[in-house]
PDB file of C-alpha atoms in Angstrom:
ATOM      1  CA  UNK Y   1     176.839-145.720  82.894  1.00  0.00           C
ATOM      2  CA  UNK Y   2     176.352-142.911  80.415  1.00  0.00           C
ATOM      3  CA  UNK Y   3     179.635-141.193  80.189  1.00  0.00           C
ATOM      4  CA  UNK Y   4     178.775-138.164  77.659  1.00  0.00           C
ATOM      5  CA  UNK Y   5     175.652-137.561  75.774  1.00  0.00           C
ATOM      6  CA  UNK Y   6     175.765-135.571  72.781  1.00  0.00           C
ATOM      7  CA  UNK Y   7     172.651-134.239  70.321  1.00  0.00           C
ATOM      8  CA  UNK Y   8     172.169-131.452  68.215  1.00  0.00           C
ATOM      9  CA  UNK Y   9     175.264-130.127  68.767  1.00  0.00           C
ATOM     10  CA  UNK Y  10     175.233-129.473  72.412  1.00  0.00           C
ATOM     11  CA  UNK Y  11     177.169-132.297  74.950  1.00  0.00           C
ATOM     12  CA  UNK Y  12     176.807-133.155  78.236  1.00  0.00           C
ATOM     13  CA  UNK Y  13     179.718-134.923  80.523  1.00  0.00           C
ATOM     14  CA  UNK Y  14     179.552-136.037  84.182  1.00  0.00           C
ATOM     15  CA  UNK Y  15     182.636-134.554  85.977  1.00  0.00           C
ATOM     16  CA  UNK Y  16     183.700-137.449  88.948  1.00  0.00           C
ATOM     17  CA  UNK Y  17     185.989-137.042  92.064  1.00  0.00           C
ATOM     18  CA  UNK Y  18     186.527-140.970  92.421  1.00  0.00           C
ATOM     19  CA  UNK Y  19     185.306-143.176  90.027  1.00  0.00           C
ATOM     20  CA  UNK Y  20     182.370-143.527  91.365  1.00  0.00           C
ATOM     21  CA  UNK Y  21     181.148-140.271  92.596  1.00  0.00           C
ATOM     22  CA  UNK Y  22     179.895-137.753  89.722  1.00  0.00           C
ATOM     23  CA  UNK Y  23     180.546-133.998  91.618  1.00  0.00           C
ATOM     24  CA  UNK Y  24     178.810-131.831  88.740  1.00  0.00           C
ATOM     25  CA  UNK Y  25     178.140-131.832  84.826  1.00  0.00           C
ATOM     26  CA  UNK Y  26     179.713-130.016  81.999  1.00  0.00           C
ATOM     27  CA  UNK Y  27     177.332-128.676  79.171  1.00  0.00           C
ATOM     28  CA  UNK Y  28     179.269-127.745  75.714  1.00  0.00           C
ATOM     29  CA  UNK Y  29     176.718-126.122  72.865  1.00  0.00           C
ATOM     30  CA  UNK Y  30     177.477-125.250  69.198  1.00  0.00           C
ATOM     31  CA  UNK Y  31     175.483-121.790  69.651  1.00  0.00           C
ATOM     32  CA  UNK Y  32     176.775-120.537  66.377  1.00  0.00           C
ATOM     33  CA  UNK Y  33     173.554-121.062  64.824  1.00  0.00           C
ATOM     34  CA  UNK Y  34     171.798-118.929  67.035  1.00  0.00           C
ATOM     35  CA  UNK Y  35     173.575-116.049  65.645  1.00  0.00           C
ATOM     36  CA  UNK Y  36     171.261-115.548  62.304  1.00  0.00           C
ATOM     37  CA  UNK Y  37     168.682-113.205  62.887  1.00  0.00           C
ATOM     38  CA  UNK Y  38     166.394-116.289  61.326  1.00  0.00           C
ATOM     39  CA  UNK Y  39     167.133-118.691  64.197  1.00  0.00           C
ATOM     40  CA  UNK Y  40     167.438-115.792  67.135  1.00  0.00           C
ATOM     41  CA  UNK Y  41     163.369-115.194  66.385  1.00  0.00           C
ATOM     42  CA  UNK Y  42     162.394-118.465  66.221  1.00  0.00           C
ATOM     43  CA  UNK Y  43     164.329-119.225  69.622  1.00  0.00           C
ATOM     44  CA  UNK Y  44     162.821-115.535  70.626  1.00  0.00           C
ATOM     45  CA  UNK Y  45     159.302-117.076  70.300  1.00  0.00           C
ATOM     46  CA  UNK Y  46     159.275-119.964  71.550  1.00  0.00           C
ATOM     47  CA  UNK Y  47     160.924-118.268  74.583  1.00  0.00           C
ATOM     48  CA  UNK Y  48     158.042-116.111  74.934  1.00  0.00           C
ATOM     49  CA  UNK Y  49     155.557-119.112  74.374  1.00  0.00           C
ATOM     50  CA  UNK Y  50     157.217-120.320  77.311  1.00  0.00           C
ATOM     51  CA  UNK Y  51     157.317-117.540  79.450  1.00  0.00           C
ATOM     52  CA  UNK Y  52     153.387-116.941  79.465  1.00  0.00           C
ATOM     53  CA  UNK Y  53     152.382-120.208  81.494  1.00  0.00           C
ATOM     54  CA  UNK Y  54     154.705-119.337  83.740  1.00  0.00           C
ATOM     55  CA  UNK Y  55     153.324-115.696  84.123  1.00  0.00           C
ATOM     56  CA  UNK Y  56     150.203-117.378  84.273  1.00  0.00           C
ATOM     57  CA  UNK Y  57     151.170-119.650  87.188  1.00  0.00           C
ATOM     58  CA  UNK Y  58     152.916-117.163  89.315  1.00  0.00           C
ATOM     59  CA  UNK Y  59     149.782-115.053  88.493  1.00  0.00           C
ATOM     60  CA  UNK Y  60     147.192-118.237  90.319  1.00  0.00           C
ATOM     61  CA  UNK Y  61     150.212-118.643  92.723  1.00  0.00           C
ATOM     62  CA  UNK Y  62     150.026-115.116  94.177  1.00  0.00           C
ATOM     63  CA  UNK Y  63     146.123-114.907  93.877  1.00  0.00           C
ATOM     64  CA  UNK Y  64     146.004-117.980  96.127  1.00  0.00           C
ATOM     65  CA  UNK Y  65     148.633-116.851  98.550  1.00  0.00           C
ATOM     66  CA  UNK Y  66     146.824-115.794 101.224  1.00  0.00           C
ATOM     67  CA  UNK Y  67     145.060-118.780 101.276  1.00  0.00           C
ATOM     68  CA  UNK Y  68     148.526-120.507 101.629  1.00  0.00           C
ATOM     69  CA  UNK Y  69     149.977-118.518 104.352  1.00  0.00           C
ATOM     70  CA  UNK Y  70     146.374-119.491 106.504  1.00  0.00           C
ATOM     71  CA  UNK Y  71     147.305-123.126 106.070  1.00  0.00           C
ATOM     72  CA  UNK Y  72     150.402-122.575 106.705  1.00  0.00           C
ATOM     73  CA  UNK Y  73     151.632-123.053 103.220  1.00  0.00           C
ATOM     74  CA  UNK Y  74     153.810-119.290 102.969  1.00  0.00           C
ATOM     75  CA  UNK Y  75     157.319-120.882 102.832  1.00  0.00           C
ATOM     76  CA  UNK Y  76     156.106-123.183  99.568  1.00  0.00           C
ATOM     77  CA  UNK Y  77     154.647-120.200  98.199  1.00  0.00           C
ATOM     78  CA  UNK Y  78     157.715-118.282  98.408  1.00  0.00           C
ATOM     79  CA  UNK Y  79     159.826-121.275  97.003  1.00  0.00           C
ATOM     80  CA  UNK Y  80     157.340-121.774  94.373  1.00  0.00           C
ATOM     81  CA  UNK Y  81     157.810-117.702  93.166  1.00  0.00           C
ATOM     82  CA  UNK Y  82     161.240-118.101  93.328  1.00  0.00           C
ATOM     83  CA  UNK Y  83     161.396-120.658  90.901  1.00  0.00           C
ATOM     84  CA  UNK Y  84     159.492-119.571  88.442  1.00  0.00           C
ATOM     85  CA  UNK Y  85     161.981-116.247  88.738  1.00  0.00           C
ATOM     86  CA  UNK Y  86     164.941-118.258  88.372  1.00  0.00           C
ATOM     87  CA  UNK Y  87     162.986-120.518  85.514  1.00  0.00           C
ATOM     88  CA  UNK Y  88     161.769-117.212  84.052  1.00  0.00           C
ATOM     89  CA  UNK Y  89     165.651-115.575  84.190  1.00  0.00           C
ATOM     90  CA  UNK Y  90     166.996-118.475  82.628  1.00  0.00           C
ATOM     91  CA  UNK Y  91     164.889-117.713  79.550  1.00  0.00           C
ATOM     92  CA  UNK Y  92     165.949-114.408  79.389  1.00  0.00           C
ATOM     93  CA  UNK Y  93     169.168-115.218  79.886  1.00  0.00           C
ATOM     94  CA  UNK Y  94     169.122-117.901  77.282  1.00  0.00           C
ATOM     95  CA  UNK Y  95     168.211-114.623  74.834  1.00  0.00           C
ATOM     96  CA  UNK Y  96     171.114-112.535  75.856  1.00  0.00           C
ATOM     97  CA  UNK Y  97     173.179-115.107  75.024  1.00  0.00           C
ATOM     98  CA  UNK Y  98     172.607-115.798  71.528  1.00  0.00           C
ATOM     99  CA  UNK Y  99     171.053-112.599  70.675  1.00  0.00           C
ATOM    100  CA  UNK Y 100     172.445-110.711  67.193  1.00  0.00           C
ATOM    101  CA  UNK Y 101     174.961-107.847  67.948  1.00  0.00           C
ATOM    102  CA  UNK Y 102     173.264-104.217  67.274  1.00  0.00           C
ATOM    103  CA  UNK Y 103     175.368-101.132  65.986  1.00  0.00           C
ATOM    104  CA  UNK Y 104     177.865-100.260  69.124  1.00  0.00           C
ATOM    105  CA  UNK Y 105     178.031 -96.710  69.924  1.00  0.00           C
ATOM    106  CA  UNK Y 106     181.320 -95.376  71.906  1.00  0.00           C
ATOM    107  CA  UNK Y 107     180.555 -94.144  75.632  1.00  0.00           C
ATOM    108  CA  UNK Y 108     182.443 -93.213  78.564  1.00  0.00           C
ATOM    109  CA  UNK Y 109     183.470 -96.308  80.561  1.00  0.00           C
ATOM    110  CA  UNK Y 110     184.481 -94.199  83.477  1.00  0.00           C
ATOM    111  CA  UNK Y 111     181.765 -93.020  84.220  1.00  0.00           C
ATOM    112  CA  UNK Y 112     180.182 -96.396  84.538  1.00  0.00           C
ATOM    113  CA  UNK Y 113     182.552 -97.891  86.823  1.00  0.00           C
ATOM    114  CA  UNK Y 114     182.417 -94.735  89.068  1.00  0.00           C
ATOM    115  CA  UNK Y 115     178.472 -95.638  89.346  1.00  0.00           C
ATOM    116  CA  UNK Y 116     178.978 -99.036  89.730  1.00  0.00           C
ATOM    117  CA  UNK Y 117     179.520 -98.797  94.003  1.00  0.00           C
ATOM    118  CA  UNK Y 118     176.785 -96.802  94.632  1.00  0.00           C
ATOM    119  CA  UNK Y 119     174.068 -99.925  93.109  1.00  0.00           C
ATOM    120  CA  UNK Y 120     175.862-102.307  95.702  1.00  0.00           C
ATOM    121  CA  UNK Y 121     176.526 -99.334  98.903  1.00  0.00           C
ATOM    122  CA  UNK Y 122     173.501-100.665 101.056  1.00  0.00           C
ATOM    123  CA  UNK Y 123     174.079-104.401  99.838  1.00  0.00           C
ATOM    124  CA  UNK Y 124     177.588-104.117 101.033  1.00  0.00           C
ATOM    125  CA  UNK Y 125     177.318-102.622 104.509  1.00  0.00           C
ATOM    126  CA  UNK Y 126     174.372-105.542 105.228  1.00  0.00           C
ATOM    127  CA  UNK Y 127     177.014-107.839 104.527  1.00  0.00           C
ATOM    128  CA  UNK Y 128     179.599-105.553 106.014  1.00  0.00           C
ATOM    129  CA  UNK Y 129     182.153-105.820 103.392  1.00  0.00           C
ATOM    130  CA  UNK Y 130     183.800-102.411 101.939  1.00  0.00           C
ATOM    131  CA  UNK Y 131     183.330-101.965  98.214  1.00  0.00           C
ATOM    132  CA  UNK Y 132     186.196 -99.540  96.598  1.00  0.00           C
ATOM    133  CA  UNK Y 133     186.781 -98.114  93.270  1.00  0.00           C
ATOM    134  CA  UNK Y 134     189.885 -96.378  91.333  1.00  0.00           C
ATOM    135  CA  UNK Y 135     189.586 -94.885  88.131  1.00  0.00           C
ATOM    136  CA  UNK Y 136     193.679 -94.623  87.318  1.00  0.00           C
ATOM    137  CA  UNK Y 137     192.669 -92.090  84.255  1.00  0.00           C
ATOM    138  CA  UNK Y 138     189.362 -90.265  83.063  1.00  0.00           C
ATOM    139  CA  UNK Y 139     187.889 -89.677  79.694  1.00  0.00           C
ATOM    140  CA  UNK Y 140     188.347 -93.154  78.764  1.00  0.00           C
ATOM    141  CA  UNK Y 141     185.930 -94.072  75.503  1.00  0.00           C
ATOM    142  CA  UNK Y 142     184.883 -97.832  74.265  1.00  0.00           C
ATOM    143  CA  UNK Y 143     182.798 -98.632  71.444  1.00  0.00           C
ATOM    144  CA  UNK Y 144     179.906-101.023  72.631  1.00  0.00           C
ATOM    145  CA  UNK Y 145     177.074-100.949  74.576  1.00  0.00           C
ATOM    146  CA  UNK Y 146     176.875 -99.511  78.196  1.00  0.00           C
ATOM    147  CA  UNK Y 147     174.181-101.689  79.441  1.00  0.00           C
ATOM    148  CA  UNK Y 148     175.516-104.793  78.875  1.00  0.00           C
ATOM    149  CA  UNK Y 149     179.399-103.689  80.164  1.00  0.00           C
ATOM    150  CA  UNK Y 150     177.305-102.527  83.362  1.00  0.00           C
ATOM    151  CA  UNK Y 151     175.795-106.239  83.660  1.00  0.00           C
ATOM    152  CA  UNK Y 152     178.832-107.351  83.027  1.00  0.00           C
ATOM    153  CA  UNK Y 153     180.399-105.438  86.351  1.00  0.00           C
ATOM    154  CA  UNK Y 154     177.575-105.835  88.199  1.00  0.00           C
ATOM    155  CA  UNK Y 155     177.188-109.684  87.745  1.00  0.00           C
ATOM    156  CA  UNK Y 156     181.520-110.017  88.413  1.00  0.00           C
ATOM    157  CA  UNK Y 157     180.722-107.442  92.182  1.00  0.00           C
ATOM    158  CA  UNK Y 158     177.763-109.619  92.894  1.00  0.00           C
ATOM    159  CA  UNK Y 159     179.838-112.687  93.074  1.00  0.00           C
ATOM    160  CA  UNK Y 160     182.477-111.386  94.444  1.00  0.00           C
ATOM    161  CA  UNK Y 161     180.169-110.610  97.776  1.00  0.00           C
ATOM    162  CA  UNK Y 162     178.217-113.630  97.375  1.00  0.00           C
ATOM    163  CA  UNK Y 163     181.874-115.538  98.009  1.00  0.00           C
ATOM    164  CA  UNK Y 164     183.347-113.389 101.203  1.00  0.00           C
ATOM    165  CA  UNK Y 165     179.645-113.588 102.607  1.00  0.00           C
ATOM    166  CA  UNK Y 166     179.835-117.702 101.631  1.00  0.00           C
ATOM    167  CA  UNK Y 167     183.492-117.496 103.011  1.00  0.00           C
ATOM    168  CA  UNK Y 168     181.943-116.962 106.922  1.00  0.00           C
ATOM    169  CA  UNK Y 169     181.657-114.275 109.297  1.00  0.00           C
ATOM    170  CA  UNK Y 170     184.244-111.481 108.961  1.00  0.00           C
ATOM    171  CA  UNK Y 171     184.554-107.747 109.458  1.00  0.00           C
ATOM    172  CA  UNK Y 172     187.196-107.271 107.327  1.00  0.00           C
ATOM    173  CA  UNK Y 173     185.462-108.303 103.381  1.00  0.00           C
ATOM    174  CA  UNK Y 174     186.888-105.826 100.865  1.00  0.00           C
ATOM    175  CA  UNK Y 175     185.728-105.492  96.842  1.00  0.00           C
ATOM    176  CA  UNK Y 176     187.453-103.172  95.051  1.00  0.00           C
ATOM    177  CA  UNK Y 177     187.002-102.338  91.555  1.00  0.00           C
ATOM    178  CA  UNK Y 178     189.865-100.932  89.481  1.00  0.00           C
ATOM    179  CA  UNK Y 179     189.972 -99.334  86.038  1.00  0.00           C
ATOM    180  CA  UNK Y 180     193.242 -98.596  84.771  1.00  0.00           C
ATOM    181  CA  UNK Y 181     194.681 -98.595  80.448  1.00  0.00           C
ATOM    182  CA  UNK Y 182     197.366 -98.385  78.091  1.00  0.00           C
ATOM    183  CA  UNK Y 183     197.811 -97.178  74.423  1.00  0.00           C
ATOM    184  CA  UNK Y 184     195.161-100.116  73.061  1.00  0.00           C
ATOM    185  CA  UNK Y 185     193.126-101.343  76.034  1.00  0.00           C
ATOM    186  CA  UNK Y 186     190.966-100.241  78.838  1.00  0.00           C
ATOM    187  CA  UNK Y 187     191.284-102.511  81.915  1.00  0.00           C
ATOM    188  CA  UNK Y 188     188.853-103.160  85.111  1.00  0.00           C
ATOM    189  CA  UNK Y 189     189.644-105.679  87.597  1.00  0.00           C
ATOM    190  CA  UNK Y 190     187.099-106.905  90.108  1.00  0.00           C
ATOM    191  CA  UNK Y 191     189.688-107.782  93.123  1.00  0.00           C
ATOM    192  CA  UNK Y 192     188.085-109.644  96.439  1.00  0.00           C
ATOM    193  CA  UNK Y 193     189.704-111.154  99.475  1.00  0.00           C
ATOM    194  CA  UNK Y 194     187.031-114.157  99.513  1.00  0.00           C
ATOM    195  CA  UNK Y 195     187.971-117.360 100.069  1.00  0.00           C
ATOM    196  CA  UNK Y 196     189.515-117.704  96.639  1.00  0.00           C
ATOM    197  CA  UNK Y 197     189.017-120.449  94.059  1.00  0.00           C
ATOM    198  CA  UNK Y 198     190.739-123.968  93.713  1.00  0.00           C
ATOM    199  CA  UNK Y 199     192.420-124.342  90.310  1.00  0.00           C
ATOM    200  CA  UNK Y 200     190.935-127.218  89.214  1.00  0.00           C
ATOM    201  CA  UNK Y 201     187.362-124.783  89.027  1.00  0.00           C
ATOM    202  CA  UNK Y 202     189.294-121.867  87.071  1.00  0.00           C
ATOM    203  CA  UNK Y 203     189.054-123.556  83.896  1.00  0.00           C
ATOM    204  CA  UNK Y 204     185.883-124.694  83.821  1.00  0.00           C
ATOM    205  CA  UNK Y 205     183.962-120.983  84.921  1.00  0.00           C
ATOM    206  CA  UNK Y 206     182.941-119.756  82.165  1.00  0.00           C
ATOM    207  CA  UNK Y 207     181.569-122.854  81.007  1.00  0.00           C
ATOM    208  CA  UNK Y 208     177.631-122.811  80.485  1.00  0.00           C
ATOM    209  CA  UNK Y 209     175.630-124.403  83.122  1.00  0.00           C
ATOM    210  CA  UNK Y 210     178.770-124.735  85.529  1.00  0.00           C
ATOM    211  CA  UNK Y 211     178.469-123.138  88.768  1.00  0.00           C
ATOM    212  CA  UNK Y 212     179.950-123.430  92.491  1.00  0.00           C
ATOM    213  CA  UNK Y 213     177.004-122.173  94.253  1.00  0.00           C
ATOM    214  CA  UNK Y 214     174.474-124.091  95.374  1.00  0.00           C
ATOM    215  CA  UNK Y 215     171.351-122.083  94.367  1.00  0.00           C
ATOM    216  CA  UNK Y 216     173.496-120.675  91.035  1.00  0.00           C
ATOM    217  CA  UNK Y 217     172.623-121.640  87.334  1.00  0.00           C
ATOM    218  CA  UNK Y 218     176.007-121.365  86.174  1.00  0.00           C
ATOM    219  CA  UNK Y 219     175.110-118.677  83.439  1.00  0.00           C
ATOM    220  CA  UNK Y 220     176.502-115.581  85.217  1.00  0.00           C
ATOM    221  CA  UNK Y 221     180.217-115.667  83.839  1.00  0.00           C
ATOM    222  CA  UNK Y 222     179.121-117.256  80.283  1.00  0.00           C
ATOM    223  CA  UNK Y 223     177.046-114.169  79.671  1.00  0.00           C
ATOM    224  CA  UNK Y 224     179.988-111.957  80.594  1.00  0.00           C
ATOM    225  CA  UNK Y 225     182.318-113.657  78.442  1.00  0.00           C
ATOM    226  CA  UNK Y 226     180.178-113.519  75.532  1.00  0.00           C
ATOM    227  CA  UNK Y 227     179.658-109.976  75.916  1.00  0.00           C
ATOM    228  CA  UNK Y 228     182.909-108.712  76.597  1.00  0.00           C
ATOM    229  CA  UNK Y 229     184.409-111.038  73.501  1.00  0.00           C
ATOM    230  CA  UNK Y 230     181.521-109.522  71.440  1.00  0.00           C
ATOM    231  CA  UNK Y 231     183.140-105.988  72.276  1.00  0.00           C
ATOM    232  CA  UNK Y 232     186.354-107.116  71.228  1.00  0.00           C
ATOM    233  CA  UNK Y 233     187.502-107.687  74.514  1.00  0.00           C
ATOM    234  CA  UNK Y 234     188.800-110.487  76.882  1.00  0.00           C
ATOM    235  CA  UNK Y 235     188.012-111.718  80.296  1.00  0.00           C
ATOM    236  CA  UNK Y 236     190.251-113.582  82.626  1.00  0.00           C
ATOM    237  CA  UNK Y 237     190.457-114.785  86.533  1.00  0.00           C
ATOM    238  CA  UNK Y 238     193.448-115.025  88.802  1.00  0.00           C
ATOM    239  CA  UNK Y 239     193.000-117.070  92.067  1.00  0.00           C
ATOM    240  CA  UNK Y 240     194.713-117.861  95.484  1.00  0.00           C
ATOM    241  CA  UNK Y 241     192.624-119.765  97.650  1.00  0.00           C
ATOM    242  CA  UNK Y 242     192.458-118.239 101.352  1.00  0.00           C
ATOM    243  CA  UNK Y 243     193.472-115.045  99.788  1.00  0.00           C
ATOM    244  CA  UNK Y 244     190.968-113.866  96.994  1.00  0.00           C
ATOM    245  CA  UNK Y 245     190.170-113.656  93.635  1.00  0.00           C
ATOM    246  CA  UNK Y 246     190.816-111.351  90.568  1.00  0.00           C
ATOM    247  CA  UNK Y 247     188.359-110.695  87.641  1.00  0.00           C
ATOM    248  CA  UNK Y 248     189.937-109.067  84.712  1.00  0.00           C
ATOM    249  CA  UNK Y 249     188.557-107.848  81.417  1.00  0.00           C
ATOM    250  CA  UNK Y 250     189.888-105.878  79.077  1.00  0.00           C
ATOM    251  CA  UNK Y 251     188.117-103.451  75.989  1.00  0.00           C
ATOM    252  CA  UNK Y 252     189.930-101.800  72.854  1.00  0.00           C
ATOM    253  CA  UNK Y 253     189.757 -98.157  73.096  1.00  0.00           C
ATOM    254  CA  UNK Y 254     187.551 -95.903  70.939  1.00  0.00           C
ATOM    255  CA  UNK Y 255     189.424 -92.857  69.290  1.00  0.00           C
ATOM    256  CA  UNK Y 256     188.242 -91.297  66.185  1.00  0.00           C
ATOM    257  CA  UNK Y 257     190.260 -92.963  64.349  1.00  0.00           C
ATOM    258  CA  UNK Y 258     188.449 -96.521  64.729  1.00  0.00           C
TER     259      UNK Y 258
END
């Protein structure tokens, strides 16, 4: 039995729950060397050399769906288009990962996590869960990019719903987001009363590839580390299971000064 296979700098190693049973993988990558704008384009290409057969394929897929649904065929279609999605995401996700930092500009984080609820308000009351937020102060400035702090949020509240929907019915599902500081740091917290998380999975969720879901790739909470370490920043998780769990991350201030 192959216990861990390593190559070009990236490692793979079966996690088991008896000595017999493997329960998931762990993938490890030296992604340093993806930093240098030289290596970013040449991973940049051949991600695009990848993505146009599978353009092409959904393309032939969708031309030959109504053809499918006659034969009965709608529910493989479907699967099919989802896959190349998820196939297609991974890519692009692969990108985000290791691309090279641009200039950060500071912006007004507030104002982000006050717009945050109102993406997820019709998501939520499907899934009847409340979504809350509480900016503690205003006027609070980072140095960074907006975009990718709003993907971070919006990737942390999508989980968070995914597990009190995952967690059974329930009328009583609450996310609230919370933005709070102090003299150095900005704080948000992503609080849920989901079913929680077991401690032996804490340590292992930002790893790449490692995921709890069944349908997840496990590259959700890698990208969010990255990005909030490439602000400066830190990310961490707090967990009781039956009672919730607690994303927090944390960003140095902006003043005019730094």
């Amino acid at each position: 039995m192959i216990n861990r296979f390593s190559s070009s700098g990236c490692s793979l190693t079966p996690c088991y729950d008896n000595p017999s049973a493997i329960t998931h993988y762990t993938f490890e990558a030296v992604c340093g060397k993806y930093r240098d704008n030289t290596s970013y384009v040449k991973a940049a290409g051949l991600a695009h050399e990848l993505k146009n057969p599978l353009t092409t394929v959904k393309g032939f897929i969708q031309l030959l769906e109504p053809e499918l649904i006659k034969m009965g065929k709608q529910q493989q279609a479907e699967i099919l288009i989802e896959e190349i999605d998820r196939a297609t995401q991974l890519i692009n996700t692969f990108l985000d990962v290791h691309k090279p930092n641009a200039s950060k500009k500071p912006f007004p984080l507030h104002k982000i996590v006050k717009n945050i609820p109102a993406i997820f308000e019709g998501e939520a009351k499907i899934r009847g869960i409340a979504l809350t937020e509480t900016c503690e102060q205003e006027d609070i400035m980072v140095a960074g990019h907006s975009d990718q702090i709003k993907q971070v949020l919006i990737n942390l509240i999508k989980n968070a719903l995914d597990a009190i929907e995952a967690s059974g019915p329930r009328n009583n599902g609450l996310v609230h987001l919370r933005m709070y500081r102090n003299q150095a740091e900005a704080f948000i917290s992503v609080e849920d009363n989901g079913p929680g998380i077991h401690v032996q999975q804490l340590n292992a969720l930002f790893l790449p590839f490692y995921t709890t879901k069944q349908s997840g790739t496990g590259i959700g909470l890698t990208i969010c580390k990255n990005i909030i370490e490439d602000h400066g920043g830190r990310i961490g998780v707090e967990s009781t299971p039956g009672k919730g769990t607690t994303f927090t991350l944390s960003l140095p201030l902006h003043t005019k000064e730094s």
